[in-house]
Amino acid sequence: MSKSGSRTALLCSVAMAMGLAGAAQAADAAADGEVSEVVVTGRPIADSEAAALKVQRESVALVSVIAADAVGRLPDQNIAFAVGRLPGVAVERDQGQARYVNLRGSKPNWTTVSFDGMTIVSPEGRQTRFDNIPSAIASQIVVSKAVTPDMPGETIAGNINIVTRSPFDRAGFFFDSKIELGYVELGGGEESNLSVVMSDRFLDDRLGLLAQFSHYHRNMVTDNWETDPYQTAGNGRDQRPGAETRRWAREFENKAYRLTRENLGATLKAEYELDENNRLFASTILTQYDDDEQRNNYIFRMDNGAANTGTAACPATPAPITTSGFADICVSGNTPQKGTVYGAQITSNTRTGEITEYTWTSTVGGRHKVAEWDLDWKLNYTQTEDGQDLSSQAFFASPSDVAQRPTVEYDFTDRNNNTVRLYRTVVTNGVRSRGAPVRFIDDFAIPALTGTGVAITTIDGGDPTFAYTGKFDAGRDLEAFGMPIRVKLGGEFTTRTKKHEEKTYSATGAQLAAAGRTFTYDAVRNLKPYQAELGLGYDFNYYTKSAQDKLANDLLKAGVLTRQNTNANYFRVQEQILAGYAMATAETGWGNVVGGVRVERAENTGEAFGGVGATTQLIQVKNDYVLVFPSLHVNWDLNDEMRVRVGLTTGAARPDFDELRPNLIANDGLQTIAGGNPDAKPEKAMGVDAYFEWYMQPRGYLSFGVYYKDLKDVLFSQSGTFGRDTLNFGGVDRSGYTLTTLRNGGSGHLLGAEASIQQSLDSYLEDNDAIPDWVKGFGVQANITLNDSEVTVPAVAGVPARKVPLVGSSDVAYNVSLIYERYGFSARLAYQWRSKWMQSTGDYQTLNGKVVPVTNGDIYWNDDEELDLSLRYRISDRLEWSFDVANITNDPGRRFADSEAYPIEWERFGRRWIMGISYTF
């Protein structure tokens, strides 16, 4: 395959003609390699696996590869789903949809993403959301687990390179299309998927043009309950003996989501070969994720109006119930797992989020042969945005009169089904008791917020990022020490700017009343009941999006909703990275050795509003640092099929942009400062990999290996001396104040092992006439990853240093796929499983000599599984039928706080069926 191109103006005009809003991006190949052409010969799974293994085998560093046709044979509508099938990869889901990637047990922000070899920053920042990249744009996905000096050093785990299609992948005119329609079990929503690819060559095959478009749509609802935050004795409520061992849920809530999710992908490429020594290319890529969330949220505040319990043991004769009874073991036998709260407040909100995330990246470049040198250059512009729009949100709450609030019986004994039941609250001479049961929640008074509370709001906001990159590489072959050596030199300059923009308009209950514009839930109610299947313990009606949006817009036009000061949320952070590298690949009689070094200088500037108390001003800060990344890779060919790889690598993960913002607020009375940390430095790692690979002919593969990373400067929330004069105004020196923020200081390790196999019976039985032909179509793919990680959380606030697993690290993760391919029919049953993993670290305190969480403490996701089935039948050379079933086991997403005994979230999403037809010409 050759890569070449035309002019950016041509691409931009074609993009506008196709209606592609946004801007531009892209460009080259995979980690310095070309993408092999895939020729489908009637066994698409086998052919795509062979193409992927070829790239993997020829790589000079450790990679895993998946080809586009393999992606298309599973219901993997985004890149996260697709790479989750590879060894060493586990995914984190959001409402049933794969979103983040944990590569070999690492944090999501330790893995970078590239399009055609150009690294970009995701709309969210360092933590790449792969669900906003549709899998339809990929020709291949290359997961580099051990980087080389010609790749950016801003990664600890590795890089995921999305290689997009090229007009030179196919000879002449090519057209491929797919349309699918489906059904979502939970809520009865619809699902659809459309993709089209066209390419052709002109001017004696020297000019290639390609256009690709895809669109995915799904309507769904969710089953959900959340029980959090948990509180211990330090909350001032439960003070009775043994309180430090008890954790009470402050609230219980249901979030009834109605979701419409869409993915859009579009690619335009022009590649032009001037002559055999000069090639040019230009490409633009747009990926967009739209999430229209309509959420009814009912929150039962157990602690509202609760009283301190005192420190004595429970009296022998229970006292009359004159308080809510929250966190009181003396009231009706209450425990943290089961009990009654008299007069709990209901708070409710109805929220419409119209969230759009997009990445728009464009690249122009060339490849030239000058004398003995191969010269490559690329210029890239990338624009992304993490949209945060709320078209409307309304807030409601129970009145202060206890008799108008419910008595809530809570039962948290079943970790898979926390429930509440509602009753009237009877108050007689100040004594509270349980009244008649109530099924319909609106039988209780839940008016819109009054007084100073915000009753309705609308937000137009987002975090845009603008990046410019220039990259130059030069390589040549030479002889040294009696062996051929490939020398490569290069440099790269990148500037990235990320900021937060927000316009918020809102009105309090008092402002609405003054304008004579109060409203009730009846103003936005529709008659549609709960569409999911979870037994809530009460009934409700959904709100109507159009009615609530109209209400907000009318109030906005009338001037009742007023613009709020959102300076506290503003930030602008810019980084400039100048990098240079040198490396060499020495070919030996037994393999090759790749070594070199990369040096990167980073300069950060940031601004945000900070100051003392409510008196703020714009604060600007600046810092810089230099990082050096040496690496060495040894690839030893035992024979034509077996290879041993050993790699020594270094890497770093830069703090996210919002973590660097200088939104520093000082408290002169306490001599403390809170906010971001503009002095935060990258988290660093030194690693070693040792792998054995066996490429069994013709398509079999077996590998196993171990890896180890030594970690330092891991970021944790810590307290320490501020050490800057940034807030020294008004004649006060605040440099010695205590700043609590994310700081470097954690250290630890990540040790893991990985094994993978793929094999089909026809590799062994193709020429065996004694075996029935149909038996030969069976095959298997399987991989497993084992991790042992440990990071030390520094001592803070009297709590000694403690050891925790690495965020995002499961002890075990595996994939098993059973495959059948024969007579134009292919089937794949794929199963994924991962053990529990930490989502975030929390705050702890020491009570009566025992270290306990302040609220939730460390938060974990529980083990996760998914089973998917895909069927394909080739009707003719040009037509193929498809049928997919996703999420067959319907496993819920579950989170817990510090211990599995304290679940904080349970959510289920339902199975999905989709069927379609594809046409190729």
Short mmCIF file of N, CA, C and O in Angstrom, two decimals, residues 333-417:
data_model
loop_
_atom_site.label_atom_id
_atom_site.label_comp_id
_atom_site.label_asym_id
_atom_site.label_seq_id
_atom_site.Cartn_x
_atom_site.Cartn_y
_atom_site.Cartn_z
N GLY A 333 -35.02 -0.17 66.45
CA GLY A 333 -34.05 -1.19 66.06
C GLY A 333 -33.32 -0.88 64.78
O GLY A 333 -32.88 -1.79 64.07
N ASN A 334 -33.16 0.40 64.46
CA ASN A 334 -32.49 0.77 63.22
C ASN A 334 -31.04 0.27 63.17
O ASN A 334 -30.33 0.29 64.18
N THR A 335 -30.63 -0.17 61.98
CA THR A 335 -29.24 -0.49 61.69
C THR A 335 -28.90 0.21 60.38
O THR A 335 -29.79 0.67 59.65
N PRO A 336 -27.61 0.28 60.03
CA PRO A 336 -27.27 0.88 58.74
C PRO A 336 -27.88 0.14 57.56
O PRO A 336 -28.07 0.74 56.49
N GLN A 337 -28.23 -1.14 57.73
CA GLN A 337 -28.76 -1.92 56.62
C GLN A 337 -30.28 -1.92 56.54
O GLN A 337 -30.85 -2.15 55.48
N LYS A 338 -30.95 -1.66 57.65
CA LYS A 338 -32.42 -1.77 57.63
C LYS A 338 -33.01 -0.93 58.75
O LYS A 338 -32.48 -0.92 59.87
N GLY A 339 -34.08 -0.20 58.45
CA GLY A 339 -34.70 0.60 59.48
C GLY A 339 -35.75 1.54 58.93
O GLY A 339 -36.23 1.40 57.80
N THR A 340 -36.10 2.54 59.74
CA THR A 340 -37.16 3.49 59.40
C THR A 340 -36.69 4.90 59.71
O THR A 340 -36.08 5.14 60.76
N VAL A 341 -36.98 5.81 58.79
CA VAL A 341 -36.70 7.23 58.99
C VAL A 341 -38.03 7.97 58.90
O VAL A 341 -38.76 7.84 57.91
N TYR A 342 -38.35 8.74 59.94
CA TYR A 342 -39.64 9.41 60.05
C TYR A 342 -39.53 10.86 59.58
O TYR A 342 -38.82 11.67 60.18
N GLY A 343 -40.19 11.17 58.45
CA GLY A 343 -40.16 12.53 57.94
C GLY A 343 -38.94 12.82 57.10
O GLY A 343 -38.33 13.89 57.20
N ALA A 344 -38.56 11.88 56.24
CA ALA A 344 -37.42 12.10 55.34
C ALA A 344 -37.81 13.10 54.25
O ALA A 344 -38.95 13.10 53.76
N GLN A 345 -36.86 13.91 53.86
CA GLN A 345 -37.12 14.88 52.79
C GLN A 345 -36.92 14.22 51.43
O GLN A 345 -35.97 13.48 51.22
N ILE A 346 -37.85 14.50 50.50
CA ILE A 346 -37.67 14.11 49.11
C ILE A 346 -37.15 15.32 48.36
O ILE A 346 -37.75 16.38 48.38
N THR A 347 -36.00 15.17 47.72
CA THR A 347 -35.55 16.18 46.76
C THR A 347 -35.56 15.54 45.40
O THR A 347 -35.25 14.35 45.24
N SER A 348 -35.96 16.30 44.40
CA SER A 348 -36.12 15.76 43.06
C SER A 348 -35.63 16.77 42.05
O SER A 348 -35.68 17.99 42.28
N ASN A 349 -35.10 16.27 40.93
CA ASN A 349 -34.78 17.17 39.84
C ASN A 349 -35.03 16.46 38.53
O ASN A 349 -34.91 15.23 38.42
N THR A 350 -35.44 17.22 37.55
CA THR A 350 -35.69 16.72 36.19
C THR A 350 -34.71 17.44 35.28
O THR A 350 -34.75 18.66 35.14
N ARG A 351 -33.83 16.66 34.66
CA ARG A 351 -32.69 17.25 33.95
C ARG A 351 -32.60 16.72 32.53
O ARG A 351 -32.65 15.51 32.31
N THR A 352 -32.42 17.66 31.60
CA THR A 352 -32.15 17.30 30.21
C THR A 352 -30.74 17.74 29.86
O THR A 352 -30.44 18.93 29.82
N GLY A 353 -29.89 16.76 29.63
CA GLY A 353 -28.52 17.05 29.22
C GLY A 353 -28.36 16.75 27.74
O GLY A 353 -28.62 15.64 27.29
N GLU A 354 -27.96 17.74 26.99
CA GLU A 354 -27.71 17.56 25.55
C GLU A 354 -26.20 17.65 25.35
O GLU A 354 -25.66 18.70 25.03
N ILE A 355 -25.54 16.52 25.56
CA ILE A 355 -24.09 16.48 25.61
C ILE A 355 -23.54 16.08 24.25
O ILE A 355 -23.90 15.03 23.70
N THR A 356 -22.67 16.89 23.70
CA THR A 356 -21.99 16.58 22.44
C THR A 356 -20.49 16.63 22.65
O THR A 356 -19.95 17.64 23.12
N GLU A 357 -19.82 15.53 22.34
CA GLU A 357 -18.37 15.48 22.35
C GLU A 357 -17.90 15.24 20.92
O GLU A 357 -18.43 14.36 20.25
N TYR A 358 -16.93 16.00 20.48
CA TYR A 358 -16.43 15.76 19.14
C TYR A 358 -14.91 15.91 19.09
O TYR A 358 -14.30 16.59 19.91
N THR A 359 -14.34 15.24 18.12
CA THR A 359 -12.92 15.38 17.78
C THR A 359 -12.84 15.64 16.29
O THR A 359 -13.37 14.87 15.49
N TRP A 360 -12.20 16.73 15.93
CA TRP A 360 -12.06 17.10 14.52
C TRP A 360 -10.58 17.31 14.27
O TRP A 360 -9.96 18.21 14.83
N THR A 361 -9.97 16.45 13.48
CA THR A 361 -8.53 16.48 13.31
C THR A 361 -8.15 16.40 11.85
O THR A 361 -8.71 15.59 11.11
N SER A 362 -7.22 17.23 11.42
CA SER A 362 -6.79 17.26 10.03
C SER A 362 -5.27 17.26 9.95
O SER A 362 -4.60 17.89 10.76
N THR A 363 -4.75 16.54 8.97
CA THR A 363 -3.32 16.44 8.79
C THR A 363 -2.97 16.57 7.32
O THR A 363 -3.66 16.00 6.46
N VAL A 364 -1.92 17.31 7.04
CA VAL A 364 -1.30 17.29 5.71
C VAL A 364 0.14 16.85 5.92
O VAL A 364 0.75 17.12 6.97
N GLY A 365 0.67 16.14 4.94
CA GLY A 365 2.03 15.68 5.11
C GLY A 365 2.61 15.10 3.84
O GLY A 365 1.96 15.09 2.79
N GLY A 366 3.81 14.63 3.96
CA GLY A 366 4.48 14.05 2.81
C GLY A 366 5.56 13.08 3.21
O GLY A 366 6.02 13.06 4.36
N ARG A 367 5.93 12.25 2.24
CA ARG A 367 7.02 11.30 2.41
C ARG A 367 7.91 11.42 1.18
O ARG A 367 7.43 11.31 0.05
N HIS A 368 9.22 11.63 1.43
CA HIS A 368 10.13 11.93 0.33
C HIS A 368 11.41 11.12 0.48
O HIS A 368 11.85 10.80 1.59
N LYS A 369 12.00 10.82 -0.65
CA LYS A 369 13.29 10.15 -0.70
C LYS A 369 14.31 11.14 -1.23
O LYS A 369 14.21 11.60 -2.38
N VAL A 370 15.28 11.53 -0.40
CA VAL A 370 16.30 12.49 -0.78
C VAL A 370 17.66 11.85 -0.49
O VAL A 370 17.99 11.59 0.68
N ALA A 371 18.40 11.61 -1.57
CA ALA A 371 19.67 10.88 -1.44
C ALA A 371 19.38 9.55 -0.76
O ALA A 371 18.57 8.78 -1.22
N GLU A 372 20.02 9.28 0.36
CA GLU A 372 19.81 8.02 1.07
C GLU A 372 18.80 8.14 2.21
O GLU A 372 18.58 7.18 2.94
N TRP A 373 18.20 9.31 2.33
CA TRP A 373 17.33 9.57 3.48
C TRP A 373 15.85 9.46 3.10
O TRP A 373 15.44 9.92 2.04
N ASP A 374 15.08 8.87 4.00
CA ASP A 374 13.62 8.87 3.91
C ASP A 374 13.11 9.97 4.84
O ASP A 374 13.33 9.91 6.07
N LEU A 375 12.44 10.96 4.28
CA LEU A 375 11.98 12.12 5.04
C LEU A 375 10.45 12.11 5.12
O LEU A 375 9.77 11.95 4.10
N ASP A 376 9.93 12.29 6.33
CA ASP A 376 8.49 12.36 6.54
C ASP A 376 8.17 13.61 7.34
O ASP A 376 8.87 13.94 8.32
N TRP A 377 7.11 14.30 6.93
CA TRP A 377 6.68 15.47 7.67
C TRP A 377 5.15 15.49 7.76
O TRP A 377 4.45 14.98 6.88
N LYS A 378 4.65 16.06 8.84
CA LYS A 378 3.20 16.16 9.06
C LYS A 378 2.90 17.46 9.79
O LYS A 378 3.63 17.85 10.72
N LEU A 379 1.83 18.10 9.41
CA LEU A 379 1.28 19.26 10.11
C LEU A 379 -0.16 18.92 10.47
O LEU A 379 -0.95 18.54 9.61
N ASN A 380 -0.49 19.08 11.74
CA ASN A 380 -1.81 18.64 12.22
C ASN A 380 -2.50 19.73 13.02
O ASN A 380 -1.85 20.46 13.79
N TYR A 381 -3.79 19.84 12.81
CA TYR A 381 -4.64 20.70 13.65
C TYR A 381 -5.76 19.82 14.21
O TYR A 381 -6.41 19.08 13.46
N THR A 382 -5.95 19.91 15.52
CA THR A 382 -7.01 19.14 16.18
C THR A 382 -7.84 20.06 17.06
O THR A 382 -7.29 20.86 17.82
N GLN A 383 -9.13 19.89 16.95
CA GLN A 383 -10.05 20.62 17.82
C GLN A 383 -11.01 19.61 18.43
O GLN A 383 -11.58 18.78 17.72
N THR A 384 -11.16 19.66 19.74
CA THR A 384 -12.10 18.78 20.44
C THR A 384 -12.94 19.60 21.40
O THR A 384 -12.58 20.73 21.76
N GLU A 385 -14.04 19.04 21.82
CA GLU A 385 -14.83 19.69 22.87
C GLU A 385 -15.59 18.65 23.65
O GLU A 385 -16.19 17.72 23.10
N ASP A 386 -15.54 18.82 24.97
CA ASP A 386 -16.34 18.04 25.90
C ASP A 386 -17.55 18.88 26.27
O ASP A 386 -17.50 19.74 27.14
N GLY A 387 -18.66 18.67 25.56
CA GLY A 387 -19.86 19.48 25.78
C GLY A 387 -20.51 19.19 27.12
O GLY A 387 -20.52 18.05 27.59
N GLN A 388 -21.06 20.22 27.74
CA GLN A 388 -21.69 20.08 29.06
C GLN A 388 -22.99 20.88 29.13
O GLN A 388 -23.30 21.50 30.14
N ASP A 389 -23.75 20.86 28.04
CA ASP A 389 -24.97 21.64 27.98
C ASP A 389 -26.11 20.97 28.75
O ASP A 389 -26.31 19.76 28.66
N LEU A 390 -26.84 21.77 29.49
CA LEU A 390 -28.11 21.36 30.08
C LEU A 390 -29.17 22.30 29.51
O LEU A 390 -29.17 23.50 29.81
N SER A 391 -30.06 21.76 28.68
CA SER A 391 -31.08 22.64 28.12
C SER A 391 -32.05 23.09 29.20
O SER A 391 -32.61 24.19 29.11
N SER A 392 -32.25 22.29 30.24
CA SER A 392 -33.09 22.70 31.36
C SER A 392 -32.92 21.73 32.51
O SER A 392 -32.68 20.54 32.31
N GLN A 393 -33.04 22.26 33.71
CA GLN A 393 -33.08 21.44 34.91
C GLN A 393 -33.93 22.15 35.95
O GLN A 393 -33.71 23.33 36.24
N ALA A 394 -34.90 21.42 36.47
CA ALA A 394 -35.81 21.97 37.48
C ALA A 394 -35.63 21.20 38.78
O ALA A 394 -35.38 19.99 38.77
N PHE A 395 -35.79 21.90 39.91
CA PHE A 395 -35.52 21.33 41.23
C PHE A 395 -36.77 21.41 42.10
O PHE A 395 -37.45 22.45 42.15
N PHE A 396 -37.02 20.34 42.84
CA PHE A 396 -38.18 20.24 43.70
C PHE A 396 -37.74 19.66 45.04
O PHE A 396 -36.74 18.96 45.13
N ALA A 397 -38.53 19.94 46.10
CA ALA A 397 -38.18 19.42 47.42
C ALA A 397 -39.40 19.43 48.32
O ALA A 397 -40.31 20.27 48.18
N SER A 398 -39.41 18.49 49.29
CA SER A 398 -40.49 18.44 50.27
C SER A 398 -40.51 19.72 51.10
O SER A 398 -39.46 20.32 51.35
N PRO A 399 -41.67 20.14 51.56
CA PRO A 399 -41.73 21.30 52.46
C PRO A 399 -41.14 20.96 53.82
O PRO A 399 -40.85 19.80 54.12
N SER A 400 -40.96 21.96 54.65
CA SER A 400 -40.34 21.76 55.96
C SER A 400 -41.26 21.07 56.95
O SER A 400 -40.79 20.50 57.94
N ASP A 401 -42.56 21.07 56.69
CA ASP A 401 -43.53 20.44 57.59
C ASP A 401 -43.33 18.92 57.56
O ASP A 401 -43.54 18.27 56.53
N VAL A 402 -42.93 18.34 58.69
CA VAL A 402 -42.63 16.91 58.75
C VAL A 402 -43.83 16.08 58.35
O VAL A 402 -43.69 15.03 57.70
N ALA A 403 -45.03 16.52 58.70
CA ALA A 403 -46.24 15.74 58.40
C ALA A 403 -46.49 15.63 56.90
O ALA A 403 -47.26 14.76 56.48
N GLN A 404 -45.87 16.50 56.10
CA GLN A 404 -46.03 16.41 54.64
C GLN A 404 -44.91 15.62 53.98
O GLN A 404 -44.90 15.47 52.77
N ARG A 405 -44.00 15.11 54.79
CA ARG A 405 -42.91 14.32 54.27
C ARG A 405 -43.18 12.83 54.52
O ARG A 405 -43.94 12.48 55.43
N PRO A 406 -42.53 11.95 53.76
CA PRO A 406 -42.79 10.52 53.95
C PRO A 406 -42.00 9.92 55.11
O PRO A 406 -40.92 10.40 55.45
N THR A 407 -42.55 8.89 55.68
CA THR A 407 -41.76 7.98 56.50
C THR A 407 -41.22 6.91 55.55
O THR A 407 -41.96 6.33 54.77
N VAL A 408 -39.93 6.69 55.61
CA VAL A 408 -39.26 5.81 54.66
C VAL A 408 -38.74 4.57 55.38
O VAL A 408 -37.97 4.68 56.35
N GLU A 409 -39.19 3.41 54.94
CA GLU A 409 -38.60 2.15 55.39
C GLU A 409 -37.53 1.75 54.37
O GLU A 409 -37.84 1.57 53.18
N TYR A 410 -36.30 1.66 54.81
CA TYR A 410 -35.21 1.30 53.89
C TYR A 410 -34.74 -0.12 54.20
O TYR A 410 -34.71 -0.56 55.35
N ASP A 411 -34.39 -0.83 53.15
CA ASP A 411 -33.88 -2.19 53.28
C ASP A 411 -32.69 -2.34 52.35
O ASP A 411 -32.84 -2.45 51.13
N PHE A 412 -31.48 -2.31 52.94
CA PHE A 412 -30.25 -2.40 52.16
C PHE A 412 -29.55 -3.74 52.39
O PHE A 412 -28.35 -3.87 52.15
N THR A 413 -30.29 -4.73 52.87
CA THR A 413 -29.68 -6.02 53.18
C THR A 413 -29.30 -6.80 51.93
O THR A 413 -28.37 -7.61 51.95
N ASP A 414 -30.04 -6.59 50.83
CA ASP A 414 -29.72 -7.24 49.57
C ASP A 414 -28.83 -6.30 48.77
O ASP A 414 -29.27 -5.24 48.33
N ARG A 415 -27.57 -6.68 48.56
CA ARG A 415 -26.62 -5.80 47.90
C ARG A 415 -26.96 -5.58 46.42
O ARG A 415 -26.41 -4.68 45.80
N ASN A 416 -27.82 -6.41 45.87
CA ASN A 416 -28.23 -6.25 44.48
C ASN A 416 -29.59 -5.58 44.34
O ASN A 416 -30.08 -5.42 43.22
N ASN A 417 -30.20 -5.21 45.47
CA ASN A 417 -31.54 -4.61 45.36
C ASN A 417 -31.85 -3.81 46.61
O ASN A 417 -32.69 -4.21 47.43
#
